[in-house]
Short mmCIF file of C-alpha atoms in Angstrom, two decimals:
data_model
loop_
_atom_site.label_atom_id
_atom_site.label_comp_id
_atom_site.label_asym_id
_atom_site.label_seq_id
_atom_site.Cartn_x
_atom_site.Cartn_y
_atom_site.Cartn_z
CA MET A 1257 59.38 72.23 106.87
CA ASN A 1258 57.80 73.99 109.65
CA GLN A 1259 54.92 76.33 108.85
CA PRO A 1260 55.29 79.94 110.15
CA SER A 1261 52.86 80.71 113.12
CA SER A 1262 50.56 83.39 112.91
CA ALA A 1263 52.75 85.30 115.35
CA SER A 1264 55.59 84.98 112.77
CA PRO A 1265 57.73 88.23 113.25
CA SER A 1266 57.62 91.00 110.66
CA THR A 1267 60.03 93.76 110.60
CA LYS A 1268 57.87 95.92 108.43
CA VAL A 1269 54.54 97.57 109.62
CA LYS A 1270 52.17 99.58 107.57
CA PHE A 1271 51.32 102.83 109.43
CA PHE A 1272 47.51 104.42 109.29
CA SER A 1273 49.28 107.23 107.08
CA GLY A 1274 49.85 104.54 104.38
CA GLU A 1275 53.66 104.39 104.90
CA THR A 1276 55.37 101.16 105.50
CA LEU A 1277 58.50 101.43 107.91
CA PRO A 1278 60.91 98.91 109.33
CA LEU A 1279 60.19 98.50 113.00
CA GLU A 1280 62.63 97.71 115.69
CA LEU A 1281 61.76 94.56 117.30
CA HIS A 1282 64.15 95.24 120.15
CA LYS A 1283 64.40 97.90 123.00
CA VAL A 1284 67.39 100.08 123.82
CA ARG A 1285 68.46 99.59 127.68
CA VAL A 1286 72.17 100.70 127.21
CA VAL A 1287 73.22 103.75 125.46
CA GLN A 1288 76.75 105.00 124.30
CA LYS A 1289 77.28 108.79 123.58
CA LEU A 1290 77.92 109.91 120.03
CA HIS A 1291 79.68 112.93 118.74
CA LEU A 1292 78.45 115.03 115.81
CA VAL A 1293 81.11 117.71 115.36
CA PRO A 1294 80.97 120.74 113.07
CA VAL A 1295 81.79 120.42 109.29
CA GLU A 1296 85.22 122.41 109.91
CA ARG A 1297 86.30 119.72 112.48
CA ARG A 1298 85.31 117.05 110.10
CA LEU A 1299 87.33 118.53 107.49
CA ALA A 1300 90.32 118.73 109.62
CA ALA A 1301 89.75 115.10 111.08
CA ILE A 1302 89.73 113.53 107.49
CA GLN A 1303 92.93 115.42 106.39
CA GLN A 1304 94.74 114.19 109.59
CA ALA A 1305 93.35 110.74 108.89
CA GLY A 1306 95.01 110.95 105.41
CA PHE A 1307 91.60 110.53 103.76
CA ASN A 1308 91.19 107.17 105.03
CA THR A 1309 88.12 106.66 106.99
CA PHE A 1310 89.86 103.70 109.04
CA GLN A 1311 92.21 106.46 110.44
CA LEU A 1312 89.50 108.29 111.84
CA GLY A 1313 88.99 108.48 115.77
CA THR A 1314 85.43 107.75 116.88
CA LYS A 1315 85.27 111.15 118.88
CA ASP A 1316 85.08 112.54 115.48
CA VAL A 1317 82.59 109.99 114.03
CA TYR A 1318 78.76 110.37 114.41
CA LEU A 1319 77.55 107.07 112.72
CA ASP A 1320 80.27 104.50 112.37
CA MET A 1321 79.10 102.49 109.28
CA LEU A 1322 82.71 101.29 108.51
CA THR A 1323 81.84 97.85 109.10
CA ASP A 1324 79.51 95.30 110.89
CA SER A 1325 82.56 93.35 112.05
CA GLY A 1326 82.91 93.24 115.78
CA VAL A 1327 80.42 96.25 116.26
CA ASN A 1328 77.15 94.36 116.34
CA ALA A 1329 74.78 95.08 119.39
CA MET A 1330 75.09 92.02 121.66
CA SER A 1331 71.91 90.97 123.37
CA ASP A 1332 71.10 90.88 127.12
CA ASN A 1333 71.54 87.05 127.06
CA GLN A 1334 74.90 87.34 125.43
CA THR A 1335 76.06 89.69 127.92
CA ALA A 1336 74.84 87.74 130.84
CA ALA A 1337 76.51 84.42 129.39
CA MET A 1338 79.90 86.20 129.45
CA HIS A 1339 79.61 85.98 133.48
CA GLN A 1340 79.74 82.36 133.33
CA ALA A 1341 82.93 81.82 131.44
CA ASP A 1342 85.25 79.07 132.46
CA ASP A 1343 88.87 80.44 132.04
CA ALA A 1344 90.51 77.31 132.06
CA TYR A 1345 93.43 77.35 129.38
CA ALA A 1346 92.52 73.54 128.30
CA GLY A 1347 89.27 71.73 128.59
CA SER A 1348 87.13 74.77 129.25
CA GLN A 1349 83.44 74.30 129.76
CA SER A 1350 82.84 77.57 127.78
CA PHE A 1351 84.45 75.90 124.93
CA THR A 1352 82.04 72.83 125.23
CA ARG A 1353 79.18 74.98 125.18
CA LEU A 1354 80.44 76.65 122.10
CA GLN A 1355 80.97 73.38 120.42
CA VAL A 1356 77.43 72.22 120.97
CA ALA A 1357 76.11 75.35 119.53
CA VAL A 1358 78.09 75.09 116.59
CA GLU A 1359 76.97 71.64 116.07
CA GLU A 1360 73.26 72.81 116.58
CA VAL A 1361 73.44 75.72 114.28
CA PHE A 1362 75.86 74.58 111.53
CA GLY A 1363 75.43 70.92 111.97
CA LYS A 1364 79.14 70.20 112.10
CA LYS A 1365 80.64 68.21 114.75
CA HIS A 1366 84.29 69.10 114.43
CA PHE A 1367 85.18 72.63 115.57
CA LEU A 1368 88.39 74.64 115.57
CA PRO A 1369 88.14 78.16 117.16
CA VAL A 1370 90.19 81.18 115.94
CA HIS A 1371 90.36 84.74 116.90
CA GLN A 1372 88.74 85.99 113.86
CA GLY A 1373 87.52 85.34 110.12
CA ARG A 1374 90.80 86.00 108.48
CA ALA A 1375 92.68 83.75 111.08
CA ALA A 1376 90.55 80.97 109.75
CA GLU A 1377 91.50 81.96 106.17
CA ASN A 1378 95.16 81.89 107.24
CA VAL A 1379 94.78 78.37 108.71
CA ILE A 1380 92.65 77.01 105.79
CA SER A 1381 95.07 78.49 103.16
CA ARG A 1382 98.29 77.17 104.88
CA ALA A 1383 96.57 73.77 104.96
CA PHE A 1384 95.22 73.46 101.19
CA VAL A 1385 96.72 76.18 99.02
CA LYS A 1386 99.91 75.73 97.46
CA PRO A 1387 101.90 77.56 94.57
CA GLY A 1388 99.97 77.20 91.42
CA SER A 1389 96.46 76.40 93.07
CA ILE A 1390 93.44 77.75 91.39
CA LEU A 1391 90.61 78.85 93.64
CA PRO A 1392 87.22 79.32 92.11
CA MET A 1393 84.72 81.37 94.17
CA ASN A 1394 81.67 83.55 93.62
CA TYR A 1395 83.53 86.72 94.45
CA HIS A 1396 86.79 87.35 96.62
CA PHE A 1397 87.07 89.02 99.95
CA THR A 1398 90.21 91.25 100.52
CA THR A 1399 91.50 89.28 103.17
CA THR A 1400 90.82 85.84 101.51
CA LEU A 1401 92.62 86.98 98.26
CA ALA A 1402 95.62 88.19 100.56
CA HIS A 1403 95.91 84.77 102.14
CA ILE A 1404 95.56 82.77 99.03
CA MET A 1405 98.07 84.85 97.35
CA GLU A 1406 100.49 84.58 100.30
CA ASN A 1407 100.49 80.88 99.75
CA GLY A 1408 100.92 80.91 96.08
CA GLY A 1409 97.30 80.38 94.91
CA ARG A 1410 95.40 82.32 92.31
CA VAL A 1411 91.65 83.38 92.76
CA VAL A 1412 89.13 82.97 89.70
CA GLU A 1413 85.56 84.61 90.13
CA ILE A 1414 82.96 82.82 88.39
CA LEU A 1415 79.92 84.93 88.13
CA TYR A 1416 76.77 85.45 85.99
CA PRO A 1417 77.22 88.71 84.05
CA ASP A 1418 74.50 90.70 85.94
CA ALA A 1419 76.36 90.07 89.09
CA LEU A 1420 78.36 93.22 88.58
CA GLN A 1421 75.46 95.33 87.26
CA ILE A 1422 74.58 98.12 89.54
CA LYS A 1423 70.71 98.02 89.10
CA SER A 1424 69.46 94.48 88.60
CA ALA A 1425 66.40 92.47 89.30
CA ASN A 1426 68.20 89.39 89.95
CA PRO A 1427 67.54 88.34 93.65
CA PHE A 1428 70.57 86.14 93.72
CA LYS A 1429 73.55 88.18 92.21
CA GLY A 1430 75.97 86.07 94.27
CA ASN A 1431 75.38 82.84 92.48
CA MET A 1432 78.16 81.02 90.86
CA ASP A 1433 78.14 79.89 87.17
CA PRO A 1434 78.40 75.89 87.20
CA LEU A 1435 78.86 75.80 83.42
CA ARG A 1436 81.89 78.31 83.72
CA LEU A 1437 83.02 76.16 86.78
CA GLU A 1438 83.12 73.08 84.83
CA ALA A 1439 85.09 74.74 82.17
CA LEU A 1440 87.53 76.08 84.65
CA ILE A 1441 88.02 72.32 85.88
CA ALA A 1442 88.62 71.14 82.54
CA GLU A 1443 91.24 73.77 81.84
CA HIS A 1444 93.28 73.40 84.99
CA GLY A 1445 92.36 69.87 86.32
CA ALA A 1446 90.75 69.07 89.67
CA LYS A 1447 94.01 68.17 91.17
CA ASN A 1448 95.07 71.67 91.13
CA ILE A 1449 91.84 73.08 92.84
CA PRO A 1450 91.92 72.49 96.38
CA PHE A 1451 88.57 73.95 97.01
CA ILE A 1452 85.60 75.94 95.79
CA ARG A 1453 84.72 78.75 97.87
CA MET A 1454 81.18 80.20 98.01
CA GLU A 1455 80.69 83.45 100.16
CA ALA A 1456 77.44 83.91 101.87
CA SER A 1457 76.65 86.79 101.15
CA THR A 1458 79.22 88.44 98.68
CA ASN A 1459 80.73 91.40 100.49
CA LEU A 1460 82.24 93.25 97.74
CA ILE A 1461 79.65 93.34 95.19
CA GLY A 1462 77.06 94.62 97.68
CA GLY A 1463 76.18 91.80 100.05
CA GLN A 1464 74.55 89.85 97.30
CA PRO A 1465 73.29 86.38 98.46
CA PHE A 1466 73.18 83.05 96.50
CA SER A 1467 70.43 80.45 96.28
CA ILE A 1468 70.37 77.16 97.65
CA ALA A 1469 69.29 75.98 94.29
CA ASN A 1470 72.56 77.50 93.01
CA LEU A 1471 74.77 75.96 95.80
CA ARG A 1472 73.33 72.37 95.18
CA GLU A 1473 74.50 72.89 91.46
CA VAL A 1474 77.97 73.82 92.79
CA ARG A 1475 77.98 70.97 95.20
CA ASN A 1476 77.18 68.60 92.38
CA VAL A 1477 80.06 69.98 90.26
CA ALA A 1478 82.31 69.58 93.20
CA GLN A 1479 81.44 66.05 94.13
CA LYS A 1480 81.61 64.98 90.38
CA HIS A 1481 85.38 66.06 90.41
CA GLY A 1482 86.28 65.27 94.22
CA ILE A 1483 86.76 68.98 94.99
CA MET A 1484 86.23 70.37 98.44
CA LEU A 1485 83.17 72.90 98.86
CA LEU A 1486 84.13 75.61 101.33
CA LEU A 1487 81.41 78.01 102.64
CA ASP A 1488 82.37 81.41 104.12
CA ALA A 1489 79.50 81.61 106.58
CA SER A 1490 80.27 85.00 107.85
CA LEU A 1491 77.04 86.56 106.79
CA ILE A 1492 75.14 83.20 106.39
CA GLY A 1493 72.21 84.56 108.56
CA GLU A 1494 71.49 87.30 106.06
CA ASN A 1495 71.89 84.85 103.17
CA ALA A 1496 69.45 82.53 104.81
CA TYR A 1497 66.86 85.57 105.37
CA PHE A 1498 67.21 86.39 101.49
CA VAL A 1499 66.62 82.70 100.60
CA LYS A 1500 63.44 82.65 102.80
CA LYS A 1501 62.13 85.87 101.19
CA ARG A 1502 63.27 85.15 97.77
CA GLU A 1503 63.48 81.57 97.00
CA ASP A 1504 60.03 80.08 96.61
CA GLU A 1505 61.11 76.66 97.87
CA PHE A 1506 62.09 78.00 101.32
CA LYS A 1507 59.31 80.56 101.99
CA ASN A 1508 57.76 78.48 104.65
CA ALA A 1509 60.97 77.29 106.15
CA THR A 1510 62.74 78.63 109.44
CA ILE A 1511 65.92 80.61 109.22
CA ALA A 1512 67.35 77.55 111.33
CA GLU A 1513 66.24 75.23 108.61
CA ILE A 1514 67.50 77.37 106.04
CA LEU A 1515 70.89 77.89 107.47
CA ARG A 1516 71.27 74.17 108.01
CA ALA A 1517 70.61 73.52 104.40
CA LEU A 1518 73.09 75.83 103.11
CA CYS A 1519 75.70 74.08 105.49
CA ASP A 1520 74.86 70.47 104.86
CA LEU A 1521 75.85 71.17 101.21
CA ALA A 1522 79.37 72.35 102.28
CA ASP A 1523 82.36 70.07 103.32
CA LEU A 1524 83.93 72.96 105.57
CA VAL A 1525 82.44 75.96 106.97
CA TYR A 1526 84.36 78.90 108.52
CA PHE A 1527 82.99 82.15 109.79
CA SER A 1528 83.82 85.53 111.58
CA ALA A 1529 81.93 85.61 114.70
CA ARG A 1530 82.34 89.43 114.53
CA LYS A 1531 79.64 89.10 111.90
CA VAL A 1532 77.51 85.83 112.31
CA SER A 1533 77.21 86.03 115.93
CA SER A 1534 77.64 89.51 117.07
CA SER A 1535 80.56 88.58 119.26
CA ARG A 1536 84.59 88.57 118.81
CA GLY A 1537 86.25 85.51 117.30
CA GLY A 1538 85.73 82.96 114.58
CA GLY A 1539 85.86 79.37 113.74
CA ILE A 1540 86.01 76.40 111.27
CA CYS A 1541 83.86 73.37 111.33
CA THR A 1542 83.46 70.04 109.44
CA ASN A 1543 82.14 66.64 109.66
CA ASP A 1544 85.30 65.26 107.88
CA LYS A 1545 87.65 64.10 110.51
CA ASP A 1546 90.45 64.05 107.85
CA LEU A 1547 90.08 67.77 107.09
CA PHE A 1548 89.94 68.60 110.76
CA ASP A 1549 93.31 66.79 111.62
CA THR A 1550 94.88 68.63 108.55
CA MET A 1551 94.22 72.00 110.33
CA LYS A 1552 94.28 71.41 114.04
CA ASN A 1553 97.98 71.76 114.49
CA LEU A 1554 97.90 75.09 112.59
CA VAL A 1555 95.37 76.16 115.18
CA VAL A 1556 97.58 75.46 117.85
CA LEU A 1557 100.62 77.23 116.18
CA TYR A 1558 99.02 80.18 115.01
CA GLU A 1559 96.01 80.80 117.36
CA GLY A 1560 96.16 79.00 120.65
CA PHE A 1561 94.96 75.73 122.23
CA LEU A 1562 92.17 73.73 120.45
CA THR A 1563 89.67 74.97 123.21
CA TYR A 1564 90.19 78.69 122.88
CA GLY A 1565 91.86 79.51 119.60
CA GLY A 1566 92.89 82.90 120.74
CA ILE A 1567 89.50 83.94 121.72
CA SER A 1568 88.54 85.32 125.29
CA VAL A 1569 86.46 82.70 127.20
CA ARG A 1570 83.96 85.42 127.62
CA GLU A 1571 83.58 85.93 124.17
CA ILE A 1572 83.29 82.16 123.67
CA GLU A 1573 80.25 82.03 125.96
CA SER A 1574 78.70 85.09 123.88
CA MET A 1575 79.33 83.48 120.78
CA ALA A 1576 77.69 80.33 121.82
CA VAL A 1577 74.40 82.33 122.67
CA GLY A 1578 74.83 84.56 119.48
CA LEU A 1579 74.90 81.56 117.17
CA ARG A 1580 71.46 80.56 118.37
CA GLU A 1581 70.18 84.11 117.98
CA THR A 1582 71.40 84.17 114.45
CA VAL A 1583 68.60 81.73 113.59
CA ASP A 1584 65.93 84.03 115.27
CA GLU A 1585 64.04 85.95 112.38
CA THR A 1586 63.76 88.93 114.38
CA VAL A 1587 67.34 89.25 115.13
CA ILE A 1588 68.57 88.51 111.55
CA SER A 1589 66.12 90.69 109.73
CA GLN A 1590 66.48 93.88 111.33
CA SER A 1591 69.70 95.02 109.31
CA PRO A 1592 68.58 93.89 105.80
CA SER A 1593 65.08 95.69 106.58
CA PHE A 1594 66.90 98.95 107.38
CA ILE A 1595 69.12 98.45 104.52
CA GLU A 1596 66.29 97.87 102.10
CA TYR A 1597 64.69 101.16 103.40
CA LEU A 1598 67.73 103.27 102.83
CA VAL A 1599 68.10 101.60 99.32
CA ALA A 1600 64.60 102.38 98.35
CA GLU A 1601 64.90 106.04 99.90
CA LEU A 1602 68.01 106.78 97.92
CA GLU A 1603 66.74 105.48 94.75
CA ARG A 1604 63.70 107.78 95.28
CA LEU A 1605 66.09 110.60 95.52
CA GLY A 1606 68.09 109.80 92.56
CA VAL A 1607 71.19 108.54 94.39
CA PRO A 1608 72.85 105.60 92.46
CA VAL A 1609 72.79 102.61 94.67
CA VAL A 1610 73.23 98.65 94.21
CA THR A 1611 69.93 96.90 93.63
CA PRO A 1612 68.60 94.74 94.87
CA ALA A 1613 69.30 95.64 98.52
CA GLY A 1614 71.55 93.32 100.05
CA GLY A 1615 73.00 92.27 103.52
CA LEU A 1616 75.72 93.92 105.53
CA GLY A 1617 75.11 97.47 104.39
CA CYS A 1618 73.93 99.94 101.75
CA HIS A 1619 76.33 100.13 98.70
CA VAL A 1620 76.46 103.44 96.92
CA ASP A 1621 77.68 103.38 93.22
CA ALA A 1622 80.61 105.60 93.50
CA GLY A 1623 81.27 105.20 89.88
CA GLY A 1624 77.71 106.74 89.00
CA PHE A 1625 78.09 109.17 91.85
CA VAL A 1626 81.35 110.82 90.71
CA PRO A 1627 81.64 109.46 87.13
CA HIS A 1628 84.06 112.44 86.51
CA ILE A 1629 86.70 110.87 88.89
CA PRO A 1630 88.92 108.28 87.08
CA GLN A 1631 89.54 104.88 88.68
CA LYS A 1632 93.10 105.66 89.24
CA GLU A 1633 92.17 108.63 91.44
CA TYR A 1634 89.97 106.20 93.72
CA PRO A 1635 86.39 107.38 93.25
CA ALA A 1636 84.97 105.30 96.15
CA GLY A 1637 87.66 106.37 98.50
CA ALA A 1638 87.06 110.23 97.54
CA LEU A 1639 83.18 109.54 97.91
CA ALA A 1640 83.75 107.86 101.43
CA ALA A 1641 85.71 111.11 102.43
CA ALA A 1642 83.35 113.41 100.98
CA PHE A 1643 80.49 111.77 102.57
CA TYR A 1644 82.19 111.97 106.12
CA ILE A 1645 82.87 115.71 105.45
CA ALA A 1646 79.13 116.11 104.63
CA SER A 1647 77.65 114.07 107.63
CA GLY A 1648 80.16 112.68 110.02
CA ALA A 1649 79.30 109.21 109.16
CA ARG A 1650 82.00 106.78 108.52
CA GLY A 1651 81.56 104.49 105.62
CA MET A 1652 84.07 102.21 103.72
CA GLU A 1653 85.57 102.29 100.34
CA ARG A 1654 85.17 99.06 98.28
CA GLY A 1655 86.69 99.72 95.14
CA THR A 1656 90.19 100.22 93.47
CA LEU A 1657 91.82 101.46 96.69
CA SER A 1658 90.81 98.18 98.01
CA SER A 1659 92.39 96.41 95.17
CA ILE A 1660 96.07 95.58 94.63
CA ARG A 1661 98.76 96.43 92.15
CA ASP A 1662 99.96 94.18 89.35
CA VAL A 1663 103.61 93.06 88.94
CA HIS A 1664 104.37 96.39 86.98
CA GLY A 1665 103.19 98.49 90.05
CA ASN A 1666 99.81 99.53 88.20
CA ASP A 1667 96.54 99.37 89.86
CA ILE A 1668 94.25 96.51 89.20
CA LEU A 1669 91.16 98.46 88.83
CA SER A 1670 88.21 97.13 90.62
CA ASP A 1671 85.10 95.72 89.06
CA ILE A 1672 82.93 98.33 90.48
CA GLU A 1673 83.43 101.09 92.76
CA LEU A 1674 81.41 101.20 95.81
CA LEU A 1675 80.88 103.22 99.13
CA ARG A 1676 79.67 100.77 101.62
CA LEU A 1677 77.67 101.92 104.47
CA ALA A 1678 77.37 99.15 106.96
CA PHE A 1679 74.45 98.58 109.21
CA PRO A 1680 75.62 96.60 112.37
CA ARG A 1681 72.87 94.69 113.79
CA ARG A 1682 70.42 96.68 116.08
CA VAL A 1683 72.77 99.63 116.44
CA PHE A 1684 71.17 102.50 114.39
CA THR A 1685 67.72 104.07 114.90
CA LEU A 1686 65.50 105.07 111.99
CA SER A 1687 65.95 108.59 112.40
CA GLN A 1688 69.86 108.22 111.94
CA THR A 1689 69.00 106.20 108.69
CA LYS A 1690 66.91 109.07 107.54
CA TYR A 1691 69.88 111.46 108.31
CA VAL A 1692 72.27 109.32 106.21
CA ALA A 1693 69.81 109.48 103.20
CA ASP A 1694 69.38 113.45 103.73
CA ARG A 1695 73.18 113.99 103.76
CA LEU A 1696 73.86 111.65 100.77
CA HIS A 1697 70.94 113.47 98.70
CA TRP A 1698 72.83 116.87 99.55
CA LEU A 1699 76.22 115.33 98.44
CA HIS A 1700 74.76 113.94 95.22
CA GLN A 1701 73.44 117.34 94.45
CA ASN A 1702 76.86 118.75 94.94
CA ARG A 1703 78.86 115.62 93.39
CA GLY A 1704 80.77 118.18 90.96
CA LEU A 1705 82.83 119.37 93.79
CA ILE A 1706 84.32 116.14 94.65
CA GLY A 1707 87.75 115.30 93.52
CA GLY A 1708 90.27 112.50 93.37
CA LEU A 1709 92.81 111.18 95.80
CA HIS A 1710 96.53 109.78 95.46
CA PHE A 1711 98.56 107.70 97.85
CA VAL A 1712 101.01 109.40 100.07
CA GLU A 1713 101.80 106.21 102.15
CA GLU A 1714 100.98 103.03 100.65
CA PRO A 1715 101.36 99.53 102.59
CA PRO A 1716 102.36 96.69 100.30
CA VAL A 1717 99.51 94.43 101.44
CA LEU A 1718 95.81 95.35 102.41
CA ARG A 1719 96.58 98.94 101.90
CA PHE A 1720 93.13 100.21 102.50
CA PHE A 1721 93.61 99.42 106.18
CA ASN A 1722 96.53 101.62 106.88
CA GLY A 1723 97.35 103.69 103.79
CA ARG A 1724 97.18 107.43 103.77
CA LEU A 1725 96.20 109.63 100.78
CA ALA A 1726 95.92 113.23 99.92
CA ALA A 1727 93.25 115.01 97.63
CA ASN A 1728 94.38 116.05 94.34
CA SER A 1729 93.18 119.67 94.66
CA ASP A 1730 91.37 121.88 97.07
CA TRP A 1731 88.15 120.07 96.65
CA PRO A 1732 87.50 119.21 100.49
CA GLN A 1733 87.77 122.69 101.61
CA LYS A 1734 85.23 123.69 98.75
CA LEU A 1735 82.83 121.02 99.68
CA ALA A 1736 83.01 122.00 103.42
CA ALA A 1737 82.35 125.78 102.46
CA LYS A 1738 79.48 124.76 100.45
CA PHE A 1739 78.00 122.81 103.36
CA ARG A 1740 78.37 125.68 105.63
CA GLU A 1741 76.64 127.96 103.07
CA ASP A 1742 73.72 125.54 102.63
CA PHE A 1743 73.13 124.53 106.16
CA GLY A 1744 74.23 127.65 108.10
CA ASP A 1745 74.91 126.96 111.75
CA SER A 1746 73.57 123.14 111.46
CA LEU A 1747 75.91 120.35 112.34
#
């Protein structure tokens, strides 16, 4: 493995004052206006949105921390590449350039483009999942679960016990337990398990990574039983960064080497380009021609021709550049360093957060923040709405509201209730991050004012996107009044 040069990038700098802060290793050359509206407008906006942050308009949002999907800042080189797009329907040179980048970064020669990550999940599920299939994974993602269930499969999460602990010293809470995996295979039979899925990094439990040592163990089990190993690489850059920082074997490896080591252990890799390459689109890649052939006609049916897959050719060009930038440590480390800073600051202030800090975002423990709200009243959703009222910042509920109902119509309660505050790459400044910490601190001091929610419109699938809720009391008005009392004329 290559040794790091003396000029190896560092995202943390010690100041003469003794403070250590994450330092932006980029400059801002294009800006976009933000809106910080008064608390009265924020209260009205969240009511109009049905207490669902997905339904807020950006004119009412100051910091959009809903997701990192499709909202990462593109680089100057990505933007420039979009101008050389070849818009041919078939045989586009833009696709060829992307295909080369995929093989260079992921090490897979057969590539199928799709319009986003859930489109890849649709193709994979239709190709390999059938009624009665058992799908072991380190943790599910909402759209993954929906596609697997749509095709008659069942997800089984195989975690170590501390994966769901809010506070932990385990650097790899996304690891899969190979002994439990062996037991699951023995119980159901390898023929009923089309693939084992590993998500890098586990979105719903705090963006927690897995180690390469663990992936090797899972790979050995998969090979032993002839089961395909599937890697969701949407946040693989962050997972590679944590491997470098936390796994001794790879402390001197480059991000590119670590990323390839992860992908080399998988039979099939899929990703959302909205995350991994800061562009729109997605893809599926493999070195197995038979797997490629099984899926390619589904791409034509559901996405488009094999050389564009429903993606704009301009986005294809930016994706090719973005994939290569993902292995640049100065690019991939910026969000994790800001997340780590915010997590440490919130811990200092007594606000309950998931530790260790993960990728994607800062995850606030809603169960610990508002323990007086029962899970059936959606505490994480209520906290997301309350935080918006307090700050104008839009986060995302990751808890029971994002779950599903059982066959009897009862909520399947989430393992943990989290408010996710996403950090898109190179979007927010340190002063904005400090603002988030301050408003969360104030909200925590006034947490007793926050109450629960109930559905008034509930879609049957992925209800957290379009569902509408209402407050169970007048707690939103009381919270807004308390804000005005404490902050005076301040926004």
